[in-house]
Coordinates of C-alpha atoms in Angstrom, one line a residue:
M17 CA 5.2 23.3 -26.2
S18 CA 3.1 22.1 -23.0
S19 CA -0.7 22.4 -23.4
S20 CA -2.8 21.5 -20.4
S21 CA -6.3 19.7 -21.1
G22 CA -7.8 21.8 -17.5
T23 CA -7.7 18.6 -15.5
S24 CA -6.3 16.5 -12.8
G25 CA -3.9 19.0 -12.1
K26 CA -2.2 20.0 -14.9
G27 CA -0.3 23.1 -15.5
S28 CA -2.0 25.7 -17.4
F29 CA 0.0 27.2 -19.6
L30 CA -2.6 29.9 -21.0
N31 CA -1.7 33.7 -21.1
K32 CA -2.0 36.0 -19.3
S33 CA -1.7 39.9 -19.9
V34 CA -1.1 42.5 -17.7
R35 CA -4.8 43.8 -16.9
D36 CA -5.1 40.2 -16.7
R37 CA -2.8 39.6 -13.6
E38 CA -4.0 43.4 -12.1
A39 CA -7.8 42.3 -12.6
N40 CA -7.5 39.1 -10.9
M41 CA -5.3 40.3 -7.3
Q42 CA -8.1 42.9 -7.4
N43 CA -10.9 40.6 -7.1
M44 CA -9.3 39.3 -4.4
I45 CA -8.6 42.2 -3.0
D46 CA -12.1 43.0 -2.9
G47 CA -13.8 39.7 -1.5
L48 CA -11.5 39.8 1.3
T49 CA -13.2 43.8 1.7
E50 CA -16.2 42.4 1.2
L51 CA -15.8 39.4 3.5
G52 CA -14.0 42.2 6.0
M53 CA -11.2 42.3 5.5
P54 CA -9.7 45.5 4.1
P55 CA -6.3 46.2 3.7
E56 CA -4.9 46.2 6.6
R57 CA -1.3 45.6 7.6
R58 CA -2.2 44.0 10.9
W59 CA -1.8 40.0 10.3
H60 CA 1.4 37.9 11.0
V61 CA 1.0 36.3 7.2
I62 CA 1.2 31.9 6.9
P63 CA 1.5 31.1 2.7
V64 CA 1.2 27.2 4.1
G65 CA 2.1 25.8 0.5
P66 CA 5.1 25.7 -1.3
D67 CA 7.0 28.2 -3.6
T68 CA 6.3 26.3 -6.9
G69 CA 8.2 29.5 -8.1
Q70 CA 4.8 30.5 -10.9
S71 CA 4.6 33.4 -10.8
A72 CA 0.5 33.4 -10.8
H73 CA 0.9 32.2 -7.2
V74 CA 3.9 34.5 -5.9
A75 CA 2.0 37.5 -6.7
M76 CA -1.1 36.2 -5.1
R77 CA 1.7 35.0 -2.1
D78 CA 2.8 38.6 -2.3
L79 CA -0.4 40.6 -3.5
I80 CA -1.5 39.5 0.7
I81 CA 2.4 40.2 2.2
D82 CA 1.8 43.2 0.4
N83 CA -1.3 44.1 1.8
Y84 CA -1.8 42.7 5.5
R85 CA 1.5 41.3 6.7
R86 CA 2.5 43.4 9.7
P87 CA 5.6 44.5 9.5
D88 CA 7.4 42.5 12.5
G89 CA 5.7 39.7 11.0
I90 CA 6.5 36.0 11.5
P91 CA 9.5 35.9 9.1
L92 CA 9.3 34.0 5.4
F93 CA 10.3 30.5 5.0
E94 CA 13.7 30.4 4.0
G95 CA 13.9 27.0 1.8
T96 CA 15.4 26.2 -1.4
P97 CA 14.6 28.5 -4.4
P98 CA 12.2 26.6 -6.4
V99 CA 13.6 25.4 -10.2
G100 CA 12.5 23.2 -12.9
H101 CA 8.6 23.7 -11.6
H102 CA 6.8 22.8 -15.0
R103 CA 9.6 20.6 -16.2
Y104 CA 8.6 18.7 -12.8
M105 CA 4.9 18.2 -13.7
A106 CA 5.1 17.7 -17.1
R107 CA 7.9 14.7 -16.1
L108 CA 5.8 13.7 -12.8
Q109 CA 2.9 12.7 -15.6
A110 CA 4.9 11.0 -17.9
M111 CA 5.9 8.8 -15.0
R112 CA 2.5 7.8 -14.4
R113 CA 1.7 6.3 -17.5
A114 CA 5.2 4.4 -18.2
M115 CA 4.9 3.2 -14.9
A116 CA 1.1 2.3 -15.9
D117 CA 2.3 0.6 -19.2
G118 CA 5.3 -1.1 -18.2
T119 CA 7.9 0.7 -19.4
A120 CA 9.1 2.4 -16.5
T121 CA 13.1 1.1 -15.7
P122 CA 13.7 0.5 -11.7
D123 CA 16.3 3.0 -12.3
D124 CA 14.1 5.9 -13.5
I125 CA 11.5 4.7 -10.5
A126 CA 14.4 5.6 -8.0
A127 CA 15.5 8.8 -9.9
F128 CA 12.4 10.0 -9.1
E129 CA 11.2 9.3 -6.4
A130 CA 14.1 10.4 -4.6
E131 CA 13.6 13.3 -6.4
A132 CA 9.5 13.5 -4.6
H133 CA 11.6 12.7 -2.1
G134 CA 13.5 15.6 -2.0
R135 CA 10.4 18.1 -2.3
A136 CA 8.3 16.5 0.2
A137 CA 11.0 17.2 2.7
E138 CA 11.0 20.7 1.5
Q139 CA 7.9 21.3 1.9
E140 CA 7.9 19.4 6.0
R141 CA 10.0 21.6 6.4
R142 CA 8.3 24.7 5.8
L143 CA 5.6 23.1 7.5
H144 CA 7.3 23.3 10.8
H145 CA 9.5 26.3 10.2
W146 CA 5.1 28.1 10.8
A147 CA 3.8 25.4 13.7
D148 CA 6.8 26.4 15.8
H149 CA 6.3 30.7 14.9
I150 CA 2.7 29.8 15.0
L151 CA 3.0 28.4 18.6
A152 CA 5.3 31.1 20.2
R153 CA 2.8 33.6 19.4
P154 CA -0.6 31.5 20.8
T155 CA -3.0 34.8 20.9
E156 CA -1.6 36.5 17.7
E157 CA -3.6 37.1 14.7
I158 CA -2.1 35.1 11.7
F159 CA -4.1 35.4 8.1
F160 CA -3.1 32.2 6.4
N161 CA -3.4 32.0 2.7
A162 CA -3.9 28.0 1.6
Q163 CA -5.1 24.8 0.1
F164 CA -6.6 22.0 3.1
T165 CA -4.5 19.2 2.0
Q166 CA -1.7 21.5 3.6
L167 CA -3.5 23.1 6.0
F168 CA -4.5 19.5 8.1
R169 CA -1.3 19.1 7.6
L170 CA -0.1 21.3 9.4
V171 CA -2.4 20.8 11.9
E172 CA -1.5 17.4 12.7
I173 CA 2.2 19.7 13.3
L174 CA 0.2 21.0 15.7
R175 CA -1.3 18.9 17.3
E176 CA 2.0 16.3 17.3
K177 CA 3.5 19.4 19.0
G178 CA 1.3 19.1 22.0
A179 CA -1.4 21.7 20.6
R180 CA -4.9 20.9 21.4
E181 CA -7.6 22.3 20.2
G182 CA -8.1 26.2 22.1
S183 CA -4.5 26.2 22.1
I184 CA -4.8 28.5 19.5
S185 CA -6.6 32.0 20.5
G186 CA -5.7 35.2 17.9
A187 CA -8.4 35.8 15.9
N188 CA -7.2 34.2 12.3
A189 CA -8.0 34.4 8.8
L190 CA -8.1 32.1 5.5
T191 CA -8.2 32.3 2.8
V192 CA -8.4 29.0 0.5
G193 CA -9.2 28.5 -3.3
G194 CA -9.5 24.9 -5.2
G195 CA -10.4 22.1 -3.2
L196 CA -8.3 18.5 -2.5
K197 CA -7.1 18.6 -5.1
G198 CA -7.5 14.7 -5.9
S199 CA -6.9 14.3 -2.0
T200 CA -8.4 11.7 0.8
L201 CA -8.7 13.6 4.0
P202 CA -11.1 13.2 6.9
A203 CA -14.4 13.9 6.3
D204 CA -14.6 16.5 9.2
Y205 CA -11.3 18.7 8.5
Q206 CA -12.2 21.3 8.0
E207 CA -13.8 21.2 11.2
Q208 CA -10.5 20.2 12.7
I209 CA -8.6 23.0 10.4
F210 CA -10.7 25.4 12.0
G211 CA -10.7 24.6 15.8
M212 CA -7.1 23.8 16.3
L213 CA -7.3 27.2 14.4
N214 CA -9.7 29.1 15.9
I215 CA -10.7 30.0 12.1
A216 CA -14.7 31.9 12.5
P217 CA -16.6 31.6 9.2
E218 CA -16.7 35.2 8.9
R219 CA -12.8 35.3 8.8
F220 CA -13.1 32.6 6.5
F221 CA -13.2 33.6 2.0
H222 CA -13.7 30.0 0.4
Y223 CA -14.2 30.9 -3.1
Y224 CA -14.7 28.2 -6.1
S225 CA -12.4 29.8 -9.2
M226 CA -9.1 28.2 -11.5
Q227 CA -6.1 29.7 -12.9
E228 CA -7.8 30.2 -16.6
L229 CA -11.0 32.7 -14.9
N230 CA -9.5 36.3 -12.9
L231 CA -13.2 36.1 -11.5
R232 CA -13.6 34.3 -8.3
M233 CA -17.1 32.7 -7.5
P234 CA -16.9 33.6 -3.2
R235 CA -18.4 31.0 -1.1
C236 CA -21.1 32.8 1.6
L237 CA -22.4 31.4 4.5
G238 CA -25.4 29.6 3.1
G239 CA -21.8 27.5 1.7
R240 CA -22.7 28.2 -1.8
Y241 CA -20.7 29.9 -4.4
H242 CA -21.6 33.1 -5.8
V243 CA -21.1 33.3 -9.4
P244 CA -21.0 37.2 -10.0
D245 CA -22.0 40.4 -13.0
G246 CA -18.1 40.0 -15.5
L247 CA -18.2 36.0 -14.7
V248 CA -20.7 34.3 -17.9
L249 CA -21.5 30.6 -16.6
F250 CA -22.3 27.5 -18.4
V251 CA -23.4 23.9 -17.1
L252 CA -22.6 21.3 -20.4
D253 CA -23.6 17.4 -19.9
K254 CA -20.4 15.3 -19.3
D255 CA -19.0 15.1 -23.0
G256 CA -19.0 19.1 -22.5
E257 CA -21.2 19.4 -25.9
K258 CA -24.3 20.5 -25.1
L259 CA -26.1 22.3 -22.5
A260 CA -27.3 20.2 -19.5
D261 CA -31.4 20.0 -18.8
V262 CA -32.8 22.2 -16.1
V263 CA -34.7 20.3 -14.0
D264 CA -37.0 22.2 -11.8
G265 CA -34.8 25.0 -11.3
R266 CA -31.6 22.1 -10.5
V267 CA -29.4 21.2 -13.8
E268 CA -26.0 19.1 -12.8
G269 CA -23.2 18.9 -15.2
R270 CA -19.3 20.2 -16.5
A271 CA -18.8 23.5 -15.5
A272 CA -17.7 25.8 -18.2
F273 CA -17.3 29.3 -17.9
F274 CA -16.5 32.8 -19.9
D275 CA -14.6 35.3 -18.0
L276 CA -15.5 39.4 -19.6
T277 CA -12.7 39.7 -18.0
V278 CA -10.1 38.5 -19.5
D279 CA -7.5 40.5 -21.6
G280 CA -4.8 38.1 -22.8
R281 CA -7.1 35.5 -25.0
W282 CA -10.1 34.5 -25.5
G283 CA -11.4 34.2 -22.0
G284 CA -14.1 30.3 -22.5
T285 CA -13.3 27.7 -20.8
I286 CA -14.7 24.4 -20.5
S287 CA -13.1 22.0 -16.7
G288 CA -12.8 19.1 -15.2
D289 CA -15.4 19.8 -12.9
R290 CA -18.8 17.7 -12.1
I291 CA -21.0 21.1 -10.5
V292 CA -24.7 21.0 -9.5
V293 CA -26.2 25.0 -9.5
E294 CA -29.7 25.7 -8.2
Q295 CA -31.8 29.7 -9.4
G296 CA -33.4 31.2 -7.7
V297 CA -32.4 32.4 -3.8
C298 CA -29.5 31.2 -2.2
P299 CA -29.9 30.5 1.9
C300 CA -27.8 33.7 1.9
G301 CA -30.6 35.9 0.8
H302 CA -29.4 37.0 -2.5
A303 CA -31.1 35.6 -6.3
G304 CA -29.3 34.3 -9.2
E305 CA -27.1 31.8 -9.4
T306 CA -25.6 29.5 -7.8
I307 CA -23.0 26.1 -7.0
L308 CA -23.6 23.9 -3.8
P309 CA -20.9 22.8 -2.8
D310 CA -20.4 19.5 -3.7
I311 CA -18.2 20.0 -6.2
A312 CA -16.3 17.1 -7.9
R313 CA -13.2 16.6 -10.6
Y314 CA -15.6 13.7 -13.2
S315 CA -11.4 12.0 -12.7
D316 CA -12.9 11.2 -9.2
L317 CA -15.9 9.7 -9.7
G318 CA -14.4 6.4 -10.9
N319 CA -15.0 7.6 -14.7
D320 CA -12.9 7.9 -18.2
D321 CA -12.7 12.0 -18.2
K322 CA -12.2 12.6 -22.9
I323 CA -12.6 16.3 -22.3
T324 CA -9.0 17.4 -23.5
C325 CA -7.6 19.9 -25.7
A326 CA -8.5 17.2 -28.8
G327 CA -11.4 16.6 -28.0
T328 CA -12.9 19.9 -26.8
M329 CA -11.7 21.4 -30.5
D330 CA -12.9 17.6 -32.4
A331 CA -16.1 19.4 -30.9
Y332 CA -15.5 22.5 -31.5
V333 CA -15.3 22.0 -35.1
R334 CA -18.3 19.0 -35.5
G335 CA -21.0 21.6 -34.6
F336 CA -18.8 24.9 -37.1
I337 CA -20.2 21.6 -39.7
E338 CA -23.0 20.6 -38.9
Q339 CA -24.5 24.9 -38.5

């Protein structure tokens, strides 16, 4: 049995039914349509990230390909079929602990580093494949599906191959969820990505969500994330045990959610994210609670994040007894 604490990039092993998958995928199409990008098979589609083999990632990649990729689209990268992704991630966590406490042997470290190097090399080959095809059709429209860290590396490779801002002039689009996942990029990484790939704000579908949720919180042109109907937001204190205090219409704390569309399990989730929420009217003109863009993981803020499955259950039990 392997379970997730919900922080630090650990895999999520929470049950999802067919209805959950359908709700999640329909929510993606609805968000793109509201942005002005209804399903039309007129794009080259580039799923930038590695193929993990995880069903949720495969389903979302295939959803975009099936609904947006033109019949003569850029050929997909044919790499080594992914095997053992969950096993690799579990071993990664174990190796980090062993290295931290000094129990990892030199042979263990060398073997794991060799496997990690092979996976990184495969991703580099994937990115060079995409870069070559982008440069071969610089004026055609491309729909990128990626995370920022992977996309920034693609921009670096394009630059290494001689591309400069303005070289790629197609009216390209991008959808991305999540933050930097603990990676460090230059302060202007988004400007570099948008400038190189010619992605305008009206063709950028950015959202805040997580694997435990079916619904997404889309980012508006004002730079904030809007909480949709069907998703109940709670802002807890750092320990995740009580609601954080609201001061002048603003509240800061740990993000927690109840997704009313979840079918395969109980819909509550306590995250490892520190968020700031404002109530009232967003700069974009819409009313309601909005999450400000400065979202961070407590573990990345230099804090020892103690919210784990065991810690959360301990909080539930204490609350039950006190009542």
